Coordinates of C-alpha atoms in Angstrom, one line a residue:
Chain A
M1 CA -44.1 101.8 -81.4
K2 CA -43.4 105.5 -81.1
P3 CA -46.2 107.8 -79.8
P4 CA -48.0 109.7 -82.7
H5 CA -46.5 113.1 -81.9
L6 CA -43.0 111.8 -82.1
T7 CA -43.7 110.0 -85.4
T8 CA -44.9 113.4 -86.8
E9 CA -41.7 115.1 -85.5
L10 CA -39.6 112.5 -87.0
L11 CA -41.4 112.8 -90.4
I12 CA -40.9 116.6 -90.4
Q13 CA -37.3 116.2 -89.5
K14 CA -36.8 113.7 -92.4
F15 CA -38.5 116.1 -94.8
V16 CA -36.5 119.1 -93.6
R17 CA -33.2 117.1 -94.1
H18 CA -34.3 116.1 -97.5
L19 CA -34.9 119.8 -98.4
A20 CA -31.5 120.6 -97.1
I21 CA -29.9 117.8 -99.3
F22 CA -31.7 119.5 -102.3
A23 CA -30.2 122.8 -101.1
G24 CA -26.8 121.2 -101.0
V25 CA -27.3 120.1 -104.7
A26 CA -28.3 123.6 -105.6
L27 CA -25.0 124.8 -103.9
I28 CA -22.9 122.4 -106.0
F29 CA -24.9 123.5 -109.1
L30 CA -24.2 127.1 -108.4
M31 CA -20.5 126.5 -107.9
L32 CA -20.1 124.6 -111.2
L33 CA -22.3 127.2 -113.0
I34 CA -20.1 130.1 -112.0
V35 CA -16.9 128.3 -112.9
Y36 CA -18.5 127.2 -116.3
A37 CA -19.4 130.9 -117.0
V38 CA -15.7 132.1 -116.0
V39 CA -14.2 129.4 -118.2
M40 CA -16.4 130.2 -121.2
R41 CA -15.7 133.9 -120.9
Y42 CA -11.9 133.7 -120.4
I43 CA -10.9 130.5 -122.2
F44 CA -13.4 130.5 -125.1
N45 CA -14.2 134.2 -125.2
S46 CA -17.9 133.4 -125.2
P47 CA -19.7 134.9 -122.2
I48 CA -22.9 133.1 -121.2
L49 CA -25.4 135.6 -120.1
W50 CA -28.0 133.0 -119.1
A51 CA -25.8 131.8 -116.3
L52 CA -26.8 134.8 -114.2
D53 CA -30.6 133.7 -114.5
C54 CA -29.9 130.1 -113.7
A55 CA -27.7 131.3 -110.7
R56 CA -30.4 133.5 -109.3
V57 CA -33.1 130.8 -109.2
G58 CA -30.5 128.3 -107.9
L59 CA -29.9 130.6 -105.0
V60 CA -33.6 130.7 -104.2
V61 CA -33.6 126.9 -103.9
L62 CA -30.5 126.9 -101.7
V63 CA -31.7 129.7 -99.3
F64 CA -35.3 128.6 -98.9
F65 CA -34.6 124.8 -98.7
G66 CA -32.0 125.4 -96.1
L67 CA -34.1 127.7 -93.9
A68 CA -35.9 124.9 -92.1
Y69 CA -32.7 122.9 -91.6
C70 CA -31.0 126.0 -90.0
G71 CA -33.9 126.3 -87.6
L72 CA -34.0 122.6 -86.8
T73 CA -30.3 122.5 -85.9
G74 CA -30.6 125.7 -83.8
G75 CA -28.7 127.9 -86.3
H76 CA -30.7 131.1 -86.2
I77 CA -28.9 133.5 -84.0
A78 CA -30.8 134.6 -80.8
V79 CA -29.6 136.4 -77.7
D80 CA -29.9 134.5 -74.5
F81 CA -30.6 137.1 -72.0
L82 CA -33.6 135.5 -70.4
G83 CA -32.0 132.1 -70.0
A84 CA -29.3 133.6 -67.8
F85 CA -31.6 135.4 -65.4
A86 CA -35.0 133.9 -65.4
A87 CA -36.4 130.9 -63.8
P88 CA -36.9 127.9 -66.0
R89 CA -40.6 128.2 -65.8
T90 CA -40.5 131.8 -67.1
V91 CA -38.1 130.8 -69.9
Q92 CA -40.5 127.9 -70.8
L93 CA -43.5 130.3 -70.9
S94 CA -41.6 132.9 -73.0
D95 CA -40.3 130.2 -75.5
I96 CA -43.9 129.1 -76.0
I97 CA -45.1 132.6 -76.7
I98 CA -42.1 133.7 -78.7
R99 CA -42.0 130.6 -81.0
S100 CA -45.7 131.0 -81.6
I101 CA -45.1 134.6 -82.8
C102 CA -42.2 133.2 -84.9
F103 CA -44.7 130.6 -86.4
L104 CA -47.2 133.2 -87.3
L105 CA -44.5 135.6 -88.9
V106 CA -43.0 132.8 -91.0
G107 CA -46.6 131.5 -91.9
L108 CA -47.4 135.0 -93.0
M109 CA -44.2 135.0 -95.0
A110 CA -45.1 131.7 -96.7
W111 CA -48.6 132.9 -97.5
Q112 CA -47.4 136.3 -98.9
S113 CA -44.8 134.3 -101.0
M114 CA -47.6 132.4 -102.6
V115 CA -49.6 135.6 -103.2
Q116 CA -46.6 137.2 -104.8
G117 CA -46.1 134.0 -106.8
L118 CA -49.6 134.0 -108.2
D119 CA -49.1 137.8 -109.1
A120 CA -45.9 136.8 -110.9
L121 CA -47.9 134.0 -112.7
D122 CA -50.5 136.5 -113.7
L123 CA -48.0 139.1 -114.9
G124 CA -45.9 136.4 -116.6
E125 CA -42.8 137.5 -114.6
G126 CA -39.6 135.8 -115.7
T127 CA -35.8 136.1 -115.4
N128 CA -34.1 138.5 -117.9
E129 CA -32.3 136.3 -120.3
L130 CA -34.0 133.0 -120.4
E131 CA -37.4 134.3 -119.2
I132 CA -37.5 131.4 -116.7
P133 CA -40.9 131.8 -114.9
L134 CA -40.5 133.1 -111.4
F135 CA -43.8 131.5 -110.2
P136 CA -42.3 128.1 -109.3
F137 CA -39.5 129.7 -107.4
F138 CA -42.0 131.7 -105.2
A139 CA -43.6 128.3 -104.6
V140 CA -40.1 127.1 -103.5
A141 CA -40.0 130.1 -101.1
A142 CA -43.4 129.2 -99.7
L143 CA -42.5 125.6 -99.3
G144 CA -39.2 126.4 -97.5
S145 CA -41.1 128.8 -95.2
V146 CA -43.8 126.2 -94.5
A147 CA -41.1 123.7 -93.7
Y148 CA -39.7 126.2 -91.2
C149 CA -43.2 126.7 -89.8
A150 CA -43.2 123.0 -89.2
V151 CA -40.0 123.1 -87.4
L152 CA -41.3 126.0 -85.2
M153 CA -44.4 124.1 -84.4
I154 CA -42.1 121.2 -83.2
Q155 CA -40.2 123.8 -81.1
V156 CA -43.5 125.1 -79.5
K157 CA -44.5 121.5 -78.7
R158 CA -41.1 120.8 -77.2
A159 CA -41.3 124.1 -75.1
I160 CA -44.7 122.9 -73.9
R161 CA -43.1 119.6 -72.8
G162 CA -40.6 121.6 -70.9
Q163 CA -37.5 121.1 -73.2
V164 CA -34.9 123.8 -73.4
L165 CA -34.6 125.5 -76.8
D166 CA -31.2 126.7 -78.2
D167 CA -30.4 128.9 -81.0
H168 CA -26.7 130.0 -81.2
G169 CA -25.7 130.7 -84.8
E170 CA -22.1 131.6 -85.8
S171 CA -20.0 134.5 -87.0
Chain B
M1 CA -48.2 159.6 -82.7
T2 CA -45.1 161.0 -84.6
P3 CA -43.0 158.6 -86.7
T4 CA -40.0 159.2 -84.2
I5 CA -42.2 158.0 -81.3
V6 CA -43.3 154.9 -83.3
G7 CA -39.6 154.4 -84.1
I8 CA -38.6 154.5 -80.5
L9 CA -41.4 152.1 -79.5
G10 CA -40.4 149.9 -82.3
L11 CA -36.7 149.9 -81.1
L12 CA -37.9 149.1 -77.5
G13 CA -40.2 146.3 -78.9
L14 CA -37.3 144.9 -80.8
F15 CA -35.0 144.7 -77.6
V16 CA -37.8 143.0 -75.6
L17 CA -38.3 140.4 -78.4
L18 CA -34.5 139.9 -78.4
A19 CA -34.4 139.6 -74.7
L20 CA -37.1 137.0 -74.8
R21 CA -34.9 134.8 -77.1
M22 CA -36.6 135.5 -80.5
P23 CA -34.2 134.8 -83.3
V24 CA -32.7 138.0 -84.4
A25 CA -33.9 137.8 -88.0
I26 CA -37.5 137.1 -87.0
A27 CA -37.5 139.9 -84.3
M28 CA -36.4 142.5 -86.9
A29 CA -39.0 141.2 -89.5
V30 CA -41.8 141.3 -86.9
V31 CA -40.9 144.9 -85.7
G32 CA -40.2 146.0 -89.4
T33 CA -43.6 144.6 -90.6
V34 CA -45.7 146.1 -87.8
G35 CA -43.8 149.3 -87.9
F36 CA -44.1 149.6 -91.7
G37 CA -47.8 148.7 -91.4
I38 CA -48.5 151.6 -89.0
L39 CA -46.3 154.2 -90.8
N40 CA -47.1 153.3 -94.3
S41 CA -49.9 150.7 -95.0
W42 CA -50.7 147.2 -94.0
P43 CA -51.0 145.9 -97.6
A44 CA -47.6 147.5 -98.3
A45 CA -46.1 145.8 -95.2
M46 CA -47.5 142.4 -96.2
A47 CA -46.3 142.7 -99.9
Q48 CA -42.8 143.6 -98.4
L49 CA -42.9 140.4 -96.3
G50 CA -43.6 138.3 -99.4
R51 CA -41.3 140.1 -101.8
E52 CA -38.2 141.0 -99.8
P53 CA -37.1 137.5 -98.9
F54 CA -37.4 136.4 -102.6
V55 CA -35.6 139.5 -103.8
M56 CA -32.8 138.8 -101.4
A57 CA -32.6 135.1 -102.2
S58 CA -32.5 135.7 -106.0
S59 CA -29.8 138.4 -105.9
Y60 CA -26.8 137.4 -108.1
E61 CA -24.4 139.4 -106.0
L62 CA -25.3 137.5 -102.8
I63 CA -24.3 134.1 -104.3
V64 CA -20.8 135.2 -103.0
I65 CA -22.0 134.2 -99.5
P66 CA -22.6 130.4 -99.9
L67 CA -19.6 130.0 -102.3
F68 CA -17.1 131.6 -99.9
V69 CA -18.6 129.7 -97.0
L70 CA -18.2 126.5 -99.1
M71 CA -14.6 127.4 -99.9
G72 CA -13.8 127.7 -96.3
N73 CA -15.5 124.5 -95.3
L74 CA -13.8 122.6 -98.2
S75 CA -10.5 124.1 -97.1
S76 CA -11.1 122.7 -93.6
I77 CA -11.5 119.1 -94.8
S78 CA -8.6 119.3 -97.3
G79 CA -5.9 119.3 -94.5
M80 CA -4.7 122.8 -95.5
S81 CA -5.0 124.0 -91.8
R82 CA -2.3 121.4 -90.7
D83 CA 0.0 122.4 -93.6
L84 CA -0.4 126.1 -92.8
Y85 CA 0.3 125.5 -89.1
Q86 CA 3.4 123.5 -89.9
A87 CA 4.7 126.1 -92.3
A88 CA 4.0 128.9 -89.8
Y89 CA 5.7 126.8 -87.0
A90 CA 8.8 126.3 -89.3
W91 CA 9.1 130.1 -89.6
F92 CA 8.1 131.3 -86.2
G93 CA 8.6 128.3 -83.9
H94 CA 12.0 129.3 -82.5
W95 CA 10.6 132.7 -81.3
R96 CA 9.6 133.2 -77.7
G97 CA 6.0 131.9 -77.8
G98 CA 6.7 130.7 -81.3
L99 CA 3.8 128.1 -81.3
A100 CA 1.4 130.7 -80.3
S101 CA 2.7 133.1 -83.0
A102 CA 2.5 130.2 -85.5
T103 CA -1.2 129.7 -84.5
I104 CA -1.8 133.4 -85.2
A105 CA 0.0 133.2 -88.6
A106 CA -1.9 130.0 -89.6
C107 CA -5.3 131.7 -88.5
A108 CA -4.4 134.6 -90.7
G109 CA -3.6 132.3 -93.6
F110 CA -6.8 130.2 -92.9
A111 CA -8.8 133.4 -92.8
A112 CA -7.8 134.1 -96.4
V113 CA -9.9 131.1 -97.5
S114 CA -12.6 131.2 -94.8
G115 CA -15.0 134.0 -94.1
S116 CA -16.1 132.8 -90.6
S117 CA -14.4 133.4 -87.2
V118 CA -15.9 130.4 -85.7
A119 CA -14.7 128.1 -88.5
S120 CA -11.2 129.6 -88.2
A121 CA -11.2 129.1 -84.4
V122 CA -12.5 125.6 -84.6
T123 CA -10.1 124.4 -87.4
M124 CA -6.9 126.0 -86.1
G125 CA -7.8 125.2 -82.5
R126 CA -8.1 121.5 -83.2
V127 CA -4.5 121.6 -84.9
A128 CA -2.7 124.1 -82.6
L129 CA -4.0 123.3 -79.1
P130 CA -2.7 119.8 -78.8
E131 CA 0.8 121.0 -80.0
M132 CA 0.9 123.9 -77.6
R133 CA -0.1 121.4 -74.8
R134 CA 2.6 119.1 -75.8
Y135 CA 5.2 121.9 -75.5
Q136 CA 3.7 122.9 -72.1
Y137 CA 2.4 126.4 -73.1
G138 CA 0.5 128.3 -70.5
P139 CA -3.2 127.5 -70.9
R140 CA -4.0 131.3 -70.9
L141 CA -1.7 132.0 -73.8
S142 CA -2.7 128.9 -75.8
T143 CA -6.5 129.4 -75.6
G144 CA -6.3 133.2 -75.8
C145 CA -4.4 133.1 -79.1
I146 CA -6.8 130.6 -80.8
A147 CA -9.8 132.6 -79.8
A148 CA -8.3 135.9 -80.9
G149 CA -6.6 134.5 -84.1
G150 CA -9.8 132.9 -85.0
T151 CA -11.5 136.5 -85.2
L152 CA -9.1 137.3 -88.1
G153 CA -11.6 135.1 -90.2
I154 CA -14.0 138.0 -90.6
L155 CA -11.3 140.7 -91.2
I156 CA -9.1 139.1 -93.6
P157 CA -11.0 138.6 -97.0
P158 CA -13.2 136.8 -97.8
S159 CA -15.4 137.8 -94.9
T160 CA -19.1 137.2 -94.1
G161 CA -19.0 140.4 -91.9
F162 CA -18.0 142.5 -94.9
V163 CA -20.6 140.9 -97.2
I164 CA -23.3 141.7 -94.7
Y165 CA -22.0 145.2 -94.2
A166 CA -21.9 145.6 -98.0
I167 CA -25.4 144.4 -98.5
L168 CA -26.9 146.6 -95.8
T169 CA -25.1 149.8 -96.9
E170 CA -25.0 149.2 -100.7
E171 CA -21.2 149.4 -100.7
S172 CA -18.9 147.3 -102.9
I173 CA -18.2 143.9 -101.6
G174 CA -14.9 143.9 -103.5
R175 CA -13.7 147.1 -102.2
L176 CA -14.5 146.1 -98.6
F177 CA -12.6 142.8 -99.1
L178 CA -9.5 144.7 -100.3
A179 CA -9.9 147.2 -97.4
G180 CA -9.6 144.3 -94.9
I181 CA -6.2 143.1 -96.1
F182 CA -3.8 145.6 -94.5
P183 CA -5.7 146.0 -91.3
G184 CA -5.8 142.2 -91.1
L185 CA -2.0 142.0 -91.6
L186 CA -1.6 144.8 -89.0
L187 CA -3.7 143.0 -86.5
T188 CA -1.9 139.7 -87.1
T189 CA 1.4 141.6 -86.4
L190 CA -0.1 143.2 -83.2
F191 CA -1.3 139.7 -82.0
M192 CA 2.2 138.4 -82.5
I193 CA 3.8 141.4 -80.6
A194 CA 1.3 140.8 -77.8
I195 CA 2.6 137.2 -77.7
Y196 CA 6.2 138.2 -77.7
V197 CA 5.7 140.8 -74.9
Q198 CA 3.8 138.2 -72.8
C199 CA 6.5 135.7 -73.2
R200 CA 9.3 138.3 -72.5
I201 CA 7.7 139.1 -69.2
N202 CA 7.0 135.5 -68.3
P203 CA 9.3 133.1 -70.5
E204 CA 7.5 130.0 -69.1
L205 CA 4.3 131.0 -70.8
G206 CA 5.7 129.9 -74.3
P207 CA 9.2 128.3 -74.4
P208 CA 10.9 128.7 -77.9
G209 CA 11.1 125.6 -80.1
P210 CA 14.0 124.4 -82.1
R211 CA 15.2 126.5 -85.1
T212 CA 14.2 125.1 -88.4
P213 CA 16.8 124.9 -91.3
I214 CA 16.1 127.4 -94.1
T215 CA 15.5 124.7 -96.6
Q216 CA 12.9 123.0 -94.5
K217 CA 11.2 126.3 -94.0
F218 CA 10.8 126.7 -97.7
A219 CA 9.8 123.1 -98.1
M220 CA 7.0 123.6 -95.5
L221 CA 6.0 126.7 -97.3
G222 CA 5.8 124.8 -100.6
K223 CA 3.4 122.4 -99.0
S224 CA 1.0 125.3 -98.4
S225 CA 1.5 126.6 -101.9
A226 CA -1.8 125.3 -103.2
M227 CA -3.6 127.2 -100.5
I228 CA -1.6 130.3 -101.2
G229 CA -2.4 129.9 -105.0
I230 CA -6.2 129.8 -104.2
V231 CA -5.9 133.0 -102.2
I232 CA -3.8 134.8 -104.9
I233 CA -6.3 133.7 -107.7
T234 CA -9.4 134.7 -105.7
I235 CA -8.5 137.9 -103.8
G236 CA -5.9 138.9 -106.6
G237 CA -8.6 138.2 -109.2
I238 CA -10.9 140.7 -107.4
Y239 CA -8.2 143.3 -107.1
I240 CA -7.0 143.3 -110.7
G241 CA -10.7 143.2 -111.8
A242 CA -10.5 139.8 -113.5
F243 CA -13.4 138.4 -111.3
S244 CA -16.4 139.8 -109.5
P245 CA -16.5 138.7 -105.9
T246 CA -19.2 136.1 -106.9
E247 CA -16.9 134.6 -109.6
A248 CA -13.9 134.6 -107.3
A249 CA -16.0 132.8 -104.7
G250 CA -17.1 130.2 -107.3
V251 CA -13.6 129.7 -108.7
G252 CA -12.1 129.5 -105.1
A253 CA -14.6 126.9 -103.9
F254 CA -14.0 124.8 -106.9
L255 CA -10.2 124.9 -106.5
A256 CA -10.6 124.0 -102.8
L257 CA -12.8 121.1 -104.0
L258 CA -10.2 120.0 -106.5
L259 CA -7.5 120.2 -103.7
A260 CA -9.6 118.0 -101.4
V261 CA -10.1 115.5 -104.1
V262 CA -6.4 115.4 -105.1
R263 CA -5.6 114.9 -101.4
R264 CA -8.1 112.1 -101.1
R265 CA -10.0 114.0 -98.4
V266 CA -13.4 113.8 -100.1
T267 CA -15.5 111.1 -98.7
T268 CA -19.3 110.9 -98.7
S269 CA -19.7 111.7 -95.1
A270 CA -17.2 114.7 -95.2
M271 CA -18.9 116.1 -98.3
N272 CA -22.3 115.6 -96.8
D273 CA -21.1 117.4 -93.7
V274 CA -19.5 120.3 -95.7
L275 CA -22.7 120.8 -97.8
L276 CA -25.1 120.8 -94.8
R277 CA -22.9 123.1 -92.8
T278 CA -22.7 125.5 -95.8
V279 CA -26.5 125.3 -96.3
R280 CA -27.0 126.0 -92.7
T281 CA -24.7 129.0 -92.6
T282 CA -26.1 130.4 -95.8
A283 CA -29.7 130.3 -94.5
L284 CA -28.6 131.9 -91.2
V285 CA -26.8 134.9 -93.0
F286 CA -29.7 135.2 -95.7
F287 CA -32.5 135.2 -93.0
I288 CA -30.5 137.9 -91.0
I289 CA -30.2 140.0 -94.2
V290 CA -34.0 139.5 -95.0
G291 CA -34.8 140.6 -91.5
A292 CA -32.6 143.7 -91.8
H293 CA -34.2 144.6 -95.1
I294 CA -37.7 144.4 -93.6
F295 CA -36.5 146.5 -90.6
S296 CA -34.6 149.1 -92.5
P297 CA -37.4 150.7 -94.4
F298 CA -39.4 151.1 -91.1
I299 CA -36.4 152.9 -89.6
A300 CA -36.1 155.1 -92.6
L301 CA -39.8 156.0 -92.2
T302 CA -39.3 156.9 -88.6
N303 CA -36.7 159.7 -89.2
I304 CA -34.6 158.5 -86.3
P305 CA -31.4 158.6 -88.2
E306 CA -32.0 162.2 -89.4
D307 CA -33.0 163.2 -85.8
L308 CA -29.9 161.6 -84.4
A309 CA -27.7 163.4 -87.0
A310 CA -29.5 166.7 -86.1
L311 CA -28.9 166.1 -82.5
M312 CA -25.2 165.5 -83.0
D313 CA -25.1 168.7 -85.1
E314 CA -26.8 170.8 -82.3
Q315 CA -24.3 169.4 -79.8
A316 CA -21.5 170.9 -82.0
M317 CA -19.2 168.0 -80.9
P318 CA -16.0 167.3 -82.9
R319 CA -16.8 164.5 -85.4
V320 CA -14.0 162.4 -83.9
A321 CA -15.7 162.7 -80.5
T322 CA -19.0 161.5 -82.1
L323 CA -17.1 158.6 -83.8
L324 CA -15.5 157.6 -80.5
I325 CA -18.9 157.6 -78.7
I326 CA -20.3 155.4 -81.5
L327 CA -17.3 153.0 -81.2
L328 CA -17.4 152.9 -77.4
A329 CA -21.2 152.1 -77.7
Y330 CA -20.3 149.3 -80.1
I331 CA -17.7 147.9 -77.9
I332 CA -20.1 147.8 -74.9
L333 CA -22.9 146.4 -77.1
G334 CA -20.4 143.7 -78.4
T335 CA -20.1 142.3 -74.8
F336 CA -23.7 141.1 -74.9
L337 CA -24.9 141.1 -78.4
E338 CA -23.8 138.6 -81.2
G339 CA -21.7 140.2 -83.9
F340 CA -24.0 139.8 -86.8
A341 CA -27.0 140.8 -84.7
M342 CA -25.2 143.9 -83.6
L343 CA -24.2 144.7 -87.2
V344 CA -27.8 144.3 -88.6
L345 CA -29.6 146.0 -85.7
T346 CA -27.5 149.1 -85.6
L347 CA -26.4 149.8 -89.3
P348 CA -29.8 151.3 -90.3
I349 CA -29.2 154.0 -87.7
V350 CA -25.5 154.3 -87.6
H351 CA -24.6 154.2 -91.4
P352 CA -26.5 157.4 -92.2
L353 CA -24.9 159.1 -89.2
I354 CA -21.4 158.1 -90.4
L355 CA -22.2 159.4 -93.9
A356 CA -23.4 162.7 -92.4
L357 CA -20.2 163.0 -90.4
G358 CA -18.2 162.7 -93.7
Y359 CA -16.5 159.4 -92.9
D360 CA -15.6 156.9 -95.7
P361 CA -18.2 154.1 -95.4
I362 CA -15.6 151.6 -96.7
W363 CA -13.1 152.5 -93.9
F364 CA -16.0 152.3 -91.3
G365 CA -16.9 148.9 -92.5
V366 CA -13.3 147.8 -91.6
V367 CA -13.6 149.6 -88.2
M368 CA -17.0 148.0 -87.6
V369 CA -15.6 144.5 -88.3
I370 CA -12.7 145.0 -85.8
V371 CA -15.2 146.1 -83.2
L372 CA -17.3 143.1 -84.0
E373 CA -14.1 141.0 -83.5
M374 CA -13.6 142.5 -80.1
G375 CA -17.2 141.3 -79.2
L376 CA -16.4 137.9 -80.4
I377 CA -13.8 137.4 -77.6
S378 CA -15.6 139.7 -74.9
P379 CA -17.2 138.2 -71.9
P380 CA -19.9 137.1 -71.3
V381 CA -21.0 136.0 -74.8
G382 CA -17.9 136.0 -76.8
V383 CA -18.7 133.2 -79.3
N384 CA -15.1 132.3 -80.1
V385 CA -14.4 131.8 -76.4
F386 CA -17.1 129.1 -76.2
V387 CA -15.7 127.6 -79.4
V388 CA -12.2 127.4 -77.7
K389 CA -13.8 126.1 -74.4
G390 CA -15.4 123.3 -76.6
I391 CA -11.9 122.2 -77.8
A392 CA -10.0 122.8 -74.5
G393 CA -12.7 121.4 -72.2
D394 CA -10.5 121.4 -69.0
I395 CA -9.3 125.0 -69.1
P396 CA -11.6 127.2 -67.0
M397 CA -13.5 130.0 -68.8
R398 CA -11.8 132.4 -66.5
D399 CA -8.4 131.5 -67.8
I400 CA -9.5 131.7 -71.3
F401 CA -11.0 135.2 -70.8
M402 CA -7.8 136.3 -68.9
G403 CA -5.7 135.0 -71.8
I404 CA -7.7 137.0 -74.3
L405 CA -7.1 140.3 -72.5
P406 CA -3.7 141.1 -74.2
F407 CA -5.2 140.3 -77.7
W408 CA -8.3 142.5 -76.9
L409 CA -5.9 145.3 -76.1
A410 CA -4.1 144.7 -79.3
M411 CA -7.4 145.1 -81.2
G412 CA -7.9 148.4 -79.5
I413 CA -4.5 149.6 -80.6
C414 CA -5.4 148.5 -84.2
L415 CA -8.6 150.5 -84.0
I416 CA -6.8 153.6 -82.7
L417 CA -4.2 153.2 -85.7
L418 CA -7.1 152.9 -88.1
V419 CA -8.8 156.0 -86.8
M420 CA -5.5 157.9 -86.9
F421 CA -4.5 156.6 -90.4
P422 CA -7.6 155.6 -92.5
Q423 CA -5.2 154.9 -95.4
I424 CA -4.3 151.7 -93.8
A425 CA -7.8 150.4 -94.9
L426 CA -8.3 152.6 -97.9
F427 CA -5.0 152.3 -99.7
L428 CA -5.7 149.0 -101.6
P429 CA -9.5 149.8 -102.6
N430 CA -8.4 153.1 -103.9
T431 CA -5.9 151.5 -106.1
M432 CA -8.2 148.8 -107.2
I433 CA -8.5 148.2 -110.9
N434 CA -12.2 148.4 -112.2

């Protein structure tokens, strides 16, 4: 049987991958929606204005549900000065502090997304054409940020255990 | 404390956080939030932290990013890269260093469906490197041309570099895409000349291959026609005003998917891989944009861009000298900063300066992307070099960096030509319809 902290890590990883799959579905939805809107405008001379609304909220799902996956797979760009010059112990200590600050910031972002979402609920904010309520999508933003917080928590724990963290990104 | 002092302390703090390996997006958001809190108000800083990510992630114009990334990733699995390479080889293979020139041409072609330099280098490297090894090409030339050719991915549209520049400076994505076409073709030609000159000096570097009959040349080109069609529809659609960049990206991704389906390249695992890679890149790019949008208002409050512009004014330097200093600073920064990071970290300060100097921001976007490309292959952190090293494991890094040098110089020549003749970049956007 795996130790409890590894079971938690596996559960978080599984959850983050599921969110990423949702994000992938949102991506396919966006592609088909844009093509449908183009076809309707050019072939059937019938522009669909609501496509813009659906695309906007689809993008929210794609971005925020992919955020934690990007963090989990080391995708967020970082500059590795310290790793090249400092002793492993210094790098480890720095990683623990830096990832904890990241955890706080992303946590704050999640909390503020929820605050903004509640404001949107109170004010009845919605999209322009279909008036799709924005509140659930602020909740999506908060959930995606919380998932990224969980990934950062894993990274802090890994840094405490002495594992090397790696963010490289791409251009 | 004056806003400028707070700004300078903020910039110092940012560099410390970056040096301590904090992800660039989060470092910008941390400094931006704290700085905005100090110079404006904490409730406003908190509201910005909650609102800005949502605003960016619900922007219709930004859907162009995931869709073009998807188009590039689908093109990778559809086998287009091999067709492109074979077509390029049929046309250029009999030249001195023909396989290397074919690699550059194929990279340029692939760049027209992919906005990522890393994706271009990986895709073309896997196809071209074994071929160049088979024909006993010099390891420096073969790895150098793949690393350099890959950088065309962010110059020839679609390009994630241009999209990020456009978002941060509120310029038109379509105009920037079109501005990248001629400089991209110019750089492709300069890369080929660099190969030819190297092989002329040392013929053993890249022996010429057999000549391909003209009928076969066209047959090979025909095999790439689907890809060429996708490029014409997407980029041509933007040029004639038929599509917005977002629509062009959606249609392009859909056509690339159709092509992959027709070629029976779509398996569950391949599709899963394509979607997850696209999701990952999308999150990476958006988070960087969010970080930059939290950081920019803070920099605007510090007056640093205005102070810098005033300082330049006091020095009474010719504007081209100021530009050259900026470019030199970028080239040096590019040796140790990742390209996107360099773009988002510096644009809030440099863009107002460029406008104050009276330069065209679209033209400067192209110049910036070329400097960014130089960084992608500069030691010690040239990302494309590590990508090539990953494919050609046994070739020492030193050889790869040596092989890159002629291409890096070609980029320098391209930069000089663009500074002397801005019309190379501006001609197409200025003739764009709508």
